[in-house]
PDB file of C-alpha atoms in Angstrom:
ATOM      1  CA  MET A1002     -17.662   4.216  -0.303  1.00  0.00           C
ATOM      2  CA  ARG A1003     -14.235   5.439   0.690  1.00  0.00           C
ATOM      3  CA  SER A1004     -13.820   8.580  -1.382  1.00  0.00           C
ATOM      4  CA  THR A1005     -10.539  10.317  -0.819  1.00  0.00           C
ATOM      5  CA  ILE A1006      -5.983   9.318  -4.253  1.00  0.00           C
ATOM      6  CA  VAL A1007      -4.154   7.148  -5.728  1.00  0.00           C
ATOM      7  CA  SER A1008      -1.481   5.712  -6.771  1.00  0.00           C
ATOM      8  CA  VAL A1009      -2.020   5.133  -7.862  1.00  0.00           C
ATOM      9  CA  ALA A1010      -2.494   4.822  -8.071  1.00  0.00           C
ATOM     10  CA  LEU A1011      -1.938   2.575  -9.987  1.00  0.00           C
ATOM     11  CA  GLY A1012       1.322   5.235 -10.599  1.00  0.00           C
ATOM     12  CA  THR A1013       3.548   3.569 -10.037  1.00  0.00           C
ATOM     13  CA  ALA A1014       0.766   7.091  -7.388  1.00  0.00           C
ATOM     14  CA  CYS A1015       2.895   4.839  -4.184  1.00  0.00           C
ATOM     15  CA  MET A1016       5.478   5.347  -6.949  1.00  0.00           C
ATOM     16  CA  ALA A1017       3.062   3.387  -9.082  1.00  0.00           C
ATOM     17  CA  VAL A1018       0.129   5.620  -8.204  1.00  0.00           C
ATOM     18  CA  MET A1019       2.033   8.737  -9.132  1.00  0.00           C
ATOM     19  CA  THR A1020       2.926   7.279 -12.492  1.00  0.00           C
ATOM     20  CA  LEU A1021      -0.761   6.722 -13.131  1.00  0.00           C
ATOM     21  CA  GLY A1022      -1.377  10.332 -12.329  1.00  0.00           C
ATOM     22  CA  THR A1023       1.449  12.037 -14.130  1.00  0.00           C
ATOM     23  CA  GLY A1024       3.733   9.713 -16.004  1.00  0.00           C
ATOM     24  CA  HIS A1025       6.602  10.651 -13.666  1.00  0.00           C
ATOM     25  CA  ALA A1026       8.280   8.418 -11.103  1.00  0.00           C
ATOM     26  CA  ALA A1027      11.149   9.790  -9.078  1.00  0.00           C
ATOM     27  CA  ALA A1028      11.987   8.850  -5.529  1.00  0.00           C
ATOM     28  CA  VAL A1029      11.762  11.080  -2.453  1.00  0.00           C
ATOM     29  CA  ALA A1030      12.548  10.167   1.121  1.00  0.00           C
ATOM     30  CA  PRO A1031       9.918   7.800   2.555  1.00  0.00           C
ATOM     31  CA  THR A1032       8.099   8.661   5.770  1.00  0.00           C
ATOM     32  CA  THR A1033       8.304   5.089   7.013  1.00  0.00           C
ATOM     33  CA  THR A1034      10.310   1.935   6.522  1.00  0.00           C
ATOM     34  CA  ALA A1035       9.198  -1.599   5.815  1.00  0.00           C
ATOM     35  CA  PRO A1036       9.590  -4.216   8.556  1.00  0.00           C
ATOM     36  CA  GLN A1037      12.990  -5.938   8.428  1.00  0.00           C
ATOM     37  CA  GLY A1038      12.922  -9.235   6.515  1.00  0.00           C
ATOM     38  CA  SER A1039       9.330  -8.773   5.321  1.00  0.00           C
ATOM     39  CA  GLY A1040      10.174  -8.586   1.599  1.00  0.00           C
ATOM     40  CA  TRP A1041       8.439  -5.196   1.480  1.00  0.00           C
ATOM     41  CA  GLU A1042      10.516  -2.124   0.644  1.00  0.00           C
ATOM     42  CA  PRO A1043       9.607   1.582   0.676  1.00  0.00           C
ATOM     43  CA  ALA A1044       8.142   2.840  -2.610  1.00  0.00           C
ATOM     44  CA  PRO A1045       8.104   6.613  -2.169  1.00  0.00           C
ATOM     45  CA  SER A1046       6.260   8.979  -4.490  1.00  0.00           C
ATOM     46  CA  ALA A1047       7.791  12.170  -5.856  1.00  0.00           C
ATOM     47  CA  PRO A1048       6.147  15.579  -6.205  1.00  0.00           C
ATOM     48  CA  TRP A1049       4.893  16.259  -9.735  1.00  0.00           C
ATOM     49  CA  ASP A1050       3.506  18.990 -11.959  1.00  0.00           C
ATOM     50  CA  VAL A1051       1.118  18.760 -14.885  1.00  0.00           C
ATOM     51  CA  ALA A1052       0.617  21.602 -17.370  1.00  0.00           C
ATOM     52  CA  ALA A1053      -2.744  23.268 -17.961  1.00  0.00           C
ATOM     53  CA  GLY A1054      -4.907  21.252 -20.358  1.00  0.00           C
ATOM     54  CA  GLU A1055      -3.118  17.923 -19.869  1.00  0.00           C
ATOM     55  CA  ARG A1056      -5.431  16.745 -17.054  1.00  0.00           C
ATOM     56  CA  CYS A1057      -7.314  19.793 -15.716  1.00  0.00           C
ATOM     57  CA  ALA A1058      -8.005  23.100 -17.494  1.00  0.00           C
ATOM     58  CA  PHE A1059      -5.384  24.625 -15.162  1.00  0.00           C
ATOM     59  CA  ALA A1060      -1.878  23.582 -14.124  1.00  0.00           C
ATOM     60  CA  ILE A1061      -1.728  21.287 -11.092  1.00  0.00           C
ATOM     61  CA  HIS A1062       0.920  20.231  -8.599  1.00  0.00           C
ATOM     62  CA  GLY A1063       0.830  17.017  -6.558  1.00  0.00           C
ATOM     63  CA  GLU A1064       2.882  16.230  -3.492  1.00  0.00           C
ATOM     64  CA  PRO A1065       2.590  13.431  -0.955  1.00  0.00           C
ATOM     65  CA  VAL A1066       1.783  14.654   2.558  1.00  0.00           C
ATOM     66  CA  VAL A1067       1.651  11.103   3.953  1.00  0.00           C
ATOM     67  CA  ASP A1068       3.638   8.392   2.172  1.00  0.00           C
ATOM     68  CA  GLU A1069       3.940   5.005   3.825  1.00  0.00           C
ATOM     69  CA  VAL A1070       3.668   2.930   0.649  1.00  0.00           C
ATOM     70  CA  VAL A1071       5.690  -0.259   0.384  1.00  0.00           C
ATOM     71  CA  ARG A1072       6.342  -2.520  -2.588  1.00  0.00           C
ATOM     72  CA  ARG A1073       7.109  -6.211  -2.924  1.00  0.00           C
ATOM     73  CA  GLU A1074       8.286  -8.067  -6.008  1.00  0.00           C
ATOM     74  CA  LEU A1075       6.204 -11.153  -6.791  1.00  0.00           C
ATOM     75  CA  PRO A1076       7.062 -14.096  -9.054  1.00  0.00           C
ATOM     76  CA  PRO A1077       6.681 -13.048 -12.695  1.00  0.00           C
ATOM     77  CA  PRO A1078       3.624 -14.536 -14.438  1.00  0.00           C
ATOM     78  CA  ALA A1079       5.466 -14.820 -17.781  1.00  0.00           C
ATOM     79  CA  GLU A1080       8.738 -13.968 -19.459  1.00  0.00           C
ATOM     80  CA  GLY A1081       9.085 -10.222 -20.040  1.00  0.00           C
ATOM     81  CA  VAL A1082       6.590  -9.348 -17.303  1.00  0.00           C
ATOM     82  CA  THR A1083       7.379  -8.082 -13.807  1.00  0.00           C
ATOM     83  CA  ARG A1084       4.764  -8.292 -11.056  1.00  0.00           C
ATOM     84  CA  SER A1085       4.789  -6.074  -7.976  1.00  0.00           C
ATOM     85  CA  ALA A1086       2.395  -5.543  -5.078  1.00  0.00           C
ATOM     86  CA  TYR A1087       1.867  -2.117  -3.479  1.00  0.00           C
ATOM     87  CA  LYS A1088       0.152  -1.196  -0.223  1.00  0.00           C
ATOM     88  CA  GLY A1089       0.233   1.462   2.465  1.00  0.00           C
ATOM     89  CA  GLU A1090      -1.103   4.839   3.406  1.00  0.00           C
ATOM     90  CA  LEU A1091      -0.753   7.602   0.793  1.00  0.00           C
ATOM     91  CA  VAL A1092      -2.296  11.070   0.910  1.00  0.00           C
ATOM     92  CA  VAL A1093      -1.440  13.397  -1.969  1.00  0.00           C
ATOM     93  CA  ARG A1094      -2.115  17.138  -1.881  1.00  0.00           C
ATOM     94  CA  VAL A1095      -3.225  18.219  -5.368  1.00  0.00           C
ATOM     95  CA  THR A1096      -3.032  21.990  -5.851  1.00  0.00           C
ATOM     96  CA  ASN A1097      -4.468  24.276  -8.524  1.00  0.00           C
ATOM     97  CA  LYS A1098      -1.321  26.257  -9.395  1.00  0.00           C
ATOM     98  CA  GLU A1099      -3.358  29.271 -10.555  1.00  0.00           C
ATOM     99  CA  THR A1100      -5.550  29.747  -7.463  1.00  0.00           C
ATOM    100  CA  GLY A1101      -3.786  27.820  -4.719  1.00  0.00           C
ATOM    101  CA  ALA A1102      -6.922  25.749  -4.041  1.00  0.00           C
ATOM    102  CA  HIS A1103      -5.957  22.236  -2.967  1.00  0.00           C
ATOM    103  CA  TYR A1104      -7.388  18.880  -2.016  1.00  0.00           C
ATOM    104  CA  ASP A1105      -5.772  16.173   0.092  1.00  0.00           C
ATOM    105  CA  ALA A1106      -6.623  12.941  -1.692  1.00  0.00           C
ATOM    106  CA  ASP A1107      -6.434   9.728   0.361  1.00  0.00           C
ATOM    107  CA  VAL A1108      -5.269   7.194  -2.179  1.00  0.00           C
ATOM    108  CA  SER A1109      -4.287   4.370   0.126  1.00  0.00           C
ATOM    109  CA  GLY A1110      -5.433   1.555  -2.136  1.00  0.00           C
ATOM    110  CA  SER A1111      -3.612  -1.722  -2.718  1.00  0.00           C
ATOM    111  CA  ALA A1112      -2.570  -2.972  -6.130  1.00  0.00           C
ATOM    112  CA  VAL A1113      -0.848  -5.808  -7.939  1.00  0.00           C
ATOM    113  CA  VAL A1114       0.816  -4.417 -11.048  1.00  0.00           C
ATOM    114  CA  ASP A1115       2.070  -6.339 -14.066  1.00  0.00           C
ATOM    115  CA  ALA A1116       4.543  -4.325 -16.149  1.00  0.00           C
ATOM    116  CA  TYR A1117       5.299  -5.536 -19.673  1.00  0.00           C
ATOM    117  CA  ALA A1118       8.437  -4.980 -21.727  1.00  0.00           C
ATOM    118  CA  SER A1119       6.303  -3.004 -24.228  1.00  0.00           C
ATOM    119  CA  GLY A1120       5.595  -0.368 -21.580  1.00  0.00           C
ATOM    120  CA  ALA A1121       2.023  -1.570 -21.033  1.00  0.00           C
ATOM    121  CA  GLN A1122       0.774  -2.189 -17.481  1.00  0.00           C
ATOM    122  CA  PHE A1123      -2.148  -4.067 -15.974  1.00  0.00           C
ATOM    123  CA  TRP A1124      -3.316  -3.145 -12.453  1.00  0.00           C
ATOM    124  CA  ARG A1125      -5.607  -5.132 -10.130  1.00  0.00           C
ATOM    125  CA  VAL A1126      -6.754  -2.636  -7.494  1.00  0.00           C
ATOM    126  CA  VAL A1127      -8.747  -2.586  -4.266  1.00  0.00           C
ATOM    127  CA  GLY A1128      -9.396   0.857  -2.834  1.00  0.00           C
ATOM    128  CA  PRO A1129      -8.553   4.342  -3.985  1.00  0.00           C
ATOM    129  CA  VAL A1130      -5.701   5.371  -6.287  1.00  0.00           C
ATOM    130  CA  LEU A1131      -4.991   8.632  -8.119  1.00  0.00           C
ATOM    131  CA  VAL A1132      -5.420   8.299 -11.877  1.00  0.00           C
ATOM    132  CA  GLY A1133      -4.516  11.004 -14.361  1.00  0.00           C
ATOM    133  CA  VAL A1134      -6.232  10.503 -17.694  1.00  0.00           C
ATOM    134  CA  GLY A1135      -5.248  12.107 -20.972  1.00  0.00           C
ATOM    135  CA  ASP A1136      -6.678   9.348 -23.141  1.00  0.00           C
ATOM    136  CA  GLY A1137      -8.866   6.423 -22.110  1.00  0.00           C
ATOM    137  CA  ASN A1138     -12.366   5.398 -21.141  1.00  0.00           C
ATOM    138  CA  LEU A1139     -12.662   8.234 -18.593  1.00  0.00           C
ATOM    139  CA  ALA A1140     -12.761  11.876 -19.705  1.00  0.00           C
ATOM    140  CA  ARG A1141      -9.486  13.813 -19.551  1.00  0.00           C
ATOM    141  CA  GLY A1142      -8.868  14.668 -15.899  1.00  0.00           C
ATOM    142  CA  MET A1143      -7.394  13.716 -12.549  1.00  0.00           C
ATOM    143  CA  TYR A1144      -9.456  11.283 -10.489  1.00  0.00           C
ATOM    144  CA  VAL A1145      -9.536   9.346  -7.284  1.00  0.00           C
ATOM    145  CA  VAL A1146     -10.756   5.977  -8.525  1.00  0.00           C
ATOM    146  CA  ASP A1147     -12.085   3.716  -5.771  1.00  0.00           C
ATOM    147  CA  GLY A1148     -13.596   0.242  -5.498  1.00  0.00           C
ATOM    148  CA  VAL A1149     -12.559  -3.136  -6.885  1.00  0.00           C
ATOM    149  CA  TYR A1150     -11.355  -2.738 -10.447  1.00  0.00           C
ATOM    150  CA  THR A1151      -8.587  -3.084 -13.018  1.00  0.00           C
ATOM    151  CA  ILE A1152      -6.647  -0.475 -14.934  1.00  0.00           C
ATOM    152  CA  GLY A1153      -5.111  -1.301 -18.273  1.00  0.00           C
ATOM    153  CA  ILE A1154      -2.445   1.103 -19.484  1.00  0.00           C
ATOM    154  CA  SER A1155      -1.352   0.869 -23.113  1.00  0.00           C
ATOM    155  CA  PRO A1156       2.251   1.493 -24.182  1.00  0.00           C
ATOM    156  CA  THR A1157       1.075   4.963 -25.314  1.00  0.00           C
ATOM    157  CA  GLY A1158      -0.437   5.754 -21.892  1.00  0.00           C
ATOM    158  CA  SER A1159      -4.123   5.295 -22.693  1.00  0.00           C
ATOM    159  CA  LYS A1160      -5.953   4.089 -19.548  1.00  0.00           C
ATOM    160  CA  THR A1161      -8.974   1.791 -19.347  1.00  0.00           C
ATOM    161  CA  VAL A1162     -10.652   1.445 -15.938  1.00  0.00           C
ATOM    162  CA  THR A1163     -13.112  -1.446 -15.550  1.00  0.00           C
ATOM    163  CA  GLY A1164     -14.612  -3.521 -12.793  1.00  0.00           C
ATOM    164  CA  PRO A1165     -17.656  -4.588 -10.861  1.00  0.00           C
ATOM    165  CA  VAL A1166     -17.328  -1.749  -8.312  1.00  0.00           C
ATOM    166  CA  VAL A1167     -15.845   1.544  -9.540  1.00  0.00           C
ATOM    167  CA  ALA A1168     -16.410   5.078  -8.253  1.00  0.00           C
ATOM    168  CA  THR A1169     -14.651   8.198  -9.556  1.00  0.00           C
ATOM    169  CA  ASP A1170     -14.138  11.560  -7.871  1.00  0.00           C
ATOM    170  CA  SER A1171     -12.871  14.415 -10.094  1.00  0.00           C
ATOM    171  CA  ILE A1172     -10.008  16.259  -8.425  1.00  0.00           C
ATOM    172  CA  CYS A1173     -10.138  18.920 -11.176  1.00  0.00           C
ATOM    173  CA  ASP A1174     -13.733  19.743 -10.120  1.00  0.00           C
ATOM    174  CA  ARG A1175     -12.757  19.851  -6.431  1.00  0.00           C
ATOM    175  CA  ILE A1176      -9.984  22.432  -6.919  1.00  0.00           C
ATOM    176  CA  ALA A1177     -11.354  24.454  -9.874  1.00  0.00           C
TER     177      ALA A1177
END
């Protein structure tokens, strides 16, 4: 198992992965560029902060230390749905803002993400992504989720992680 991230990382962490983790998606300068004419474009992740109690018992800060994620638009599967693919190396440093303890999470998974007009998303993921959970089928926390799985995100942000091969690693426990 590749354990450490992500992205995803799903967020949206890649920009997609970070959204999974925090609900925020703002661009920062990428560390790499996509090959010319490939259809892939940089999808940088922004630093983020989460208040105590929202994911971990303590406030956390996340910041990419390696961000080579690229994104490609795919044909939409239906009206009102956008489909994007994400891939590339992403390592996010997650820091306990109270103690300074940190963990560098390798969340370099790949994902195809369907985004619906309602705000819902459906992710098909291979490999690790960073997933922040406030409500869903995992306990409240911040996780590196790894394997072959899907993530359903409701319009309210509830996350459901399912699949034949799923492993979770609690970042909150690592930096407590």
